PDB file of C-alpha atoms in Angstrom:
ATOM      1  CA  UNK A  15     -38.544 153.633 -83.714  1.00 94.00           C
ATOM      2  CA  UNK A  16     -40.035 150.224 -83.000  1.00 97.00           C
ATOM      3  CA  UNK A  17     -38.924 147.490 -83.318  1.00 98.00           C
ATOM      4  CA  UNK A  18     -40.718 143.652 -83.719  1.00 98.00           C
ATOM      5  CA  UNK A  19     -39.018 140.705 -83.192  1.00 98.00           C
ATOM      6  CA  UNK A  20     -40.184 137.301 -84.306  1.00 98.00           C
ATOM      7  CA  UNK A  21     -37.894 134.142 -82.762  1.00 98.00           C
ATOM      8  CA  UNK A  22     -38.177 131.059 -83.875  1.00 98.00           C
ATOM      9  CA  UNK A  23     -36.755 127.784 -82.603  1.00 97.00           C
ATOM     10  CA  UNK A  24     -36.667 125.474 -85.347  1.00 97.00           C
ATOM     11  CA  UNK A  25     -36.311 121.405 -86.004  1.00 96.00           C
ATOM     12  CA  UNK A  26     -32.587 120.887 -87.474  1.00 96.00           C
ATOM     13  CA  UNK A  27     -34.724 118.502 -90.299  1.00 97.00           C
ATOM     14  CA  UNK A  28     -37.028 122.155 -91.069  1.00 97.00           C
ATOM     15  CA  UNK A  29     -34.040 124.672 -90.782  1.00 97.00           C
ATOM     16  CA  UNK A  30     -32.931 125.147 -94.858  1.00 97.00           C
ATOM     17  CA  UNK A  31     -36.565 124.877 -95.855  1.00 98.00           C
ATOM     18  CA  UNK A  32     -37.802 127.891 -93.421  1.00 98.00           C
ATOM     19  CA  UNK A  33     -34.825 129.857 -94.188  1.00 98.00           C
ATOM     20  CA  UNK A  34     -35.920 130.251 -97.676  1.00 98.00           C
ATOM     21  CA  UNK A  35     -39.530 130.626 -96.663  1.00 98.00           C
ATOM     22  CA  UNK A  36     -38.767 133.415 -94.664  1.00 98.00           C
ATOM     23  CA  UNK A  37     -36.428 135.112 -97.168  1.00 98.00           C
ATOM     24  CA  UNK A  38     -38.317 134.449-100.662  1.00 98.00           C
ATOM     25  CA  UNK A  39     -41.742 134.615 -98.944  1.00 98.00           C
ATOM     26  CA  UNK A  40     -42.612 135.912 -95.649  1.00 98.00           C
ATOM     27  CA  UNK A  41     -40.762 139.248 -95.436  1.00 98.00           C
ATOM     28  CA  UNK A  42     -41.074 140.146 -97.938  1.00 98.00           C
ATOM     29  CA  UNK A  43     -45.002 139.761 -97.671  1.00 98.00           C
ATOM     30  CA  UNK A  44     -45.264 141.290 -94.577  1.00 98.00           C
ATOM     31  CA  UNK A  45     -43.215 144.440 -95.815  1.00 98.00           C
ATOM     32  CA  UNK A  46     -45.887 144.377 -98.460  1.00 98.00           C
ATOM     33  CA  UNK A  47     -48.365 145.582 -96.053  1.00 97.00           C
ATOM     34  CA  UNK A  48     -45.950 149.248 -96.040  1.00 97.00           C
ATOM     35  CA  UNK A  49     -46.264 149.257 -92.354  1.00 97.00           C
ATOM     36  CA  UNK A  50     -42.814 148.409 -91.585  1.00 98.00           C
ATOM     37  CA  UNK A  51     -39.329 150.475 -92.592  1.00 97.00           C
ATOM     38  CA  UNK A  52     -37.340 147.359 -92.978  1.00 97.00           C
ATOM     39  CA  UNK A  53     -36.651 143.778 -91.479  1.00 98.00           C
ATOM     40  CA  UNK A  54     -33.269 142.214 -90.825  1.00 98.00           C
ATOM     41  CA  UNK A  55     -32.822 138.207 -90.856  1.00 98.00           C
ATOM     42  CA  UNK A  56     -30.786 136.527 -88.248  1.00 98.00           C
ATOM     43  CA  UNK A  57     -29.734 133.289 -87.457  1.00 97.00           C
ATOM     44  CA  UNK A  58     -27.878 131.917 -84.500  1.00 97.00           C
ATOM     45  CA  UNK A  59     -25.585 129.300 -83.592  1.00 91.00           C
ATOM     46  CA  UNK A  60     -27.797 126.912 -82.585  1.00 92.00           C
ATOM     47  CA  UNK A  61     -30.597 127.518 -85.407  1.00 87.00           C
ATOM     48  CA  UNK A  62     -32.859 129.841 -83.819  1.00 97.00           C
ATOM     49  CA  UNK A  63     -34.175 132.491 -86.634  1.00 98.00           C
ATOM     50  CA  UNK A  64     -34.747 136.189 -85.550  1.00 98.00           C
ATOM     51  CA  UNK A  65     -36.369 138.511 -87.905  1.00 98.00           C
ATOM     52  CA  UNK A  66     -36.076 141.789 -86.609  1.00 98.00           C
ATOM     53  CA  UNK A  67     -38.854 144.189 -87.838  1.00 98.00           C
ATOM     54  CA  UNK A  68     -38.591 147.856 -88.013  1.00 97.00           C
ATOM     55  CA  UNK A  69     -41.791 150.708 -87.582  1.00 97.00           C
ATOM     56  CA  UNK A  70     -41.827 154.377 -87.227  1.00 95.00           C
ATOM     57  CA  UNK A  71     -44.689 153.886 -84.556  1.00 95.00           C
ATOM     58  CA  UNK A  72     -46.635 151.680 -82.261  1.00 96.00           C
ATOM     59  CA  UNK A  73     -49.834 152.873 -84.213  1.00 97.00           C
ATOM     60  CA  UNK A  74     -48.313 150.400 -87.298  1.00 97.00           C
ATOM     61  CA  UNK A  75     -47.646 147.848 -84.891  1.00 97.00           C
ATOM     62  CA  UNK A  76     -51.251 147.623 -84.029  1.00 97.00           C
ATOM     63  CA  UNK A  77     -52.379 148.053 -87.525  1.00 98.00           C
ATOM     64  CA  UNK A  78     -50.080 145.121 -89.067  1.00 98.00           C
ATOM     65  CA  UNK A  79     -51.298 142.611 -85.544  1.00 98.00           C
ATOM     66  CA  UNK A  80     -55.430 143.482 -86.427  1.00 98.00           C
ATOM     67  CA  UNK A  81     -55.202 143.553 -89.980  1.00 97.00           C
ATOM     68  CA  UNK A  82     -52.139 141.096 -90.978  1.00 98.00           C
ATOM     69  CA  UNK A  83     -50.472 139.234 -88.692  1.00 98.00           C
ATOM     70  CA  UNK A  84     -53.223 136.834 -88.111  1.00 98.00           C
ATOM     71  CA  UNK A  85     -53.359 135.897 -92.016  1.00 98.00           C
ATOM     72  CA  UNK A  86     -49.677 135.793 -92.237  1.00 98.00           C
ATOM     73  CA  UNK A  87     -49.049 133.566 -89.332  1.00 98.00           C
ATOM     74  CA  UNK A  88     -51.912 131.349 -90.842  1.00 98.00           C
ATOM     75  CA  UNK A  89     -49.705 131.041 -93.890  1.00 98.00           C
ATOM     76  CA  UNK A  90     -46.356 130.230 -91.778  1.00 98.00           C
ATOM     77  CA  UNK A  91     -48.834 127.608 -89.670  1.00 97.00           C
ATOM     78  CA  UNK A  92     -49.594 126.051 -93.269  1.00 98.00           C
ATOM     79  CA  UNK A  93     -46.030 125.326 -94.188  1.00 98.00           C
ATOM     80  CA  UNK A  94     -44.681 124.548 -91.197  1.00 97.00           C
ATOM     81  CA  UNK A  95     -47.699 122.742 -89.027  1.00 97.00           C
ATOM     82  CA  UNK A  96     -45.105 121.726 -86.592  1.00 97.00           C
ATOM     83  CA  UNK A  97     -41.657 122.009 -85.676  1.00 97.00           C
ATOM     84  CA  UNK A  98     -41.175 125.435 -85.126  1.00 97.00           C
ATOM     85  CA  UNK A  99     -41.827 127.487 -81.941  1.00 97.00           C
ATOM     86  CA  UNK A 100     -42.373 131.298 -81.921  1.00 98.00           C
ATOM     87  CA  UNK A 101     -41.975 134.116 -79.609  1.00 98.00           C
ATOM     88  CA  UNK A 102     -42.631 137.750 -80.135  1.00 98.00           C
ATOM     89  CA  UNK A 103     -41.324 140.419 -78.148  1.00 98.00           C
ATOM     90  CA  UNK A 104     -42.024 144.588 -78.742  1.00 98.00           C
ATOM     91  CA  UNK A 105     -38.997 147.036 -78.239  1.00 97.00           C
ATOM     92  CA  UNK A 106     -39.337 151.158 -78.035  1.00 95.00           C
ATOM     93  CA  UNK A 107     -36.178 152.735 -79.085  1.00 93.00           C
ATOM     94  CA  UNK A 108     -34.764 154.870 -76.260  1.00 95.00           C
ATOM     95  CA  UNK A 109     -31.482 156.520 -77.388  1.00 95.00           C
ATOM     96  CA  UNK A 110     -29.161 156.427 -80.405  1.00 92.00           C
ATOM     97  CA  UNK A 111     -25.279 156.574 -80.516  1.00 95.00           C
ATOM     98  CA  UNK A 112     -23.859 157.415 -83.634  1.00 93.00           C
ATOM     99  CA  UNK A 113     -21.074 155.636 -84.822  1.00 86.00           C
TER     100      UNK A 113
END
């Protein structure tokens, strides 16, 4: 498993307004692509946003990043010209516990 995480540090003014972006738009386009087995929203303390992707294999990965990613950032960029700051980081699943 894979998983893609998407952080964003957001303007207190922007923070309701992206919230529902991400929930009533952008997920759920980018799990339109069918690349991804599911996405989880977070939201700390302090207002940071995580959205926590999950793929089967780095082969999606680099599928949704040449095909997607570029068009659906453009559409984030569009909203939300400023205010915002991303980072991206790439995690390989190494060992599960059950519960």
């Amino acid at each position: 498993m894979i998983t893609y995480e998407v952080t964003a540090t957001v303007r207190e003014d922007l923070r309701s307004r992206y919230e529902v972006f991400l929930r009533d738009r952008h997920i759920p386009d980018v799990l339109l692509t069918g690349l991804f087995e599911g996405a989880h929203l977070l939201r700390a303390d302090d207002g940071r946003f995580r959205v926590r992707y999950e793929l089967a294999e780095h082969e999606a990965l680099e599928r949704y990043l040449t095909t997607h990613a570029a068009r659906l950032r453009a559409d984030t960029q569009a909203h939300f010209p400023e205010g915002i700051e991303f980072a991206r980081e790439v995690w390989s699943e190494l060992m599960v516990w059950p519960h």
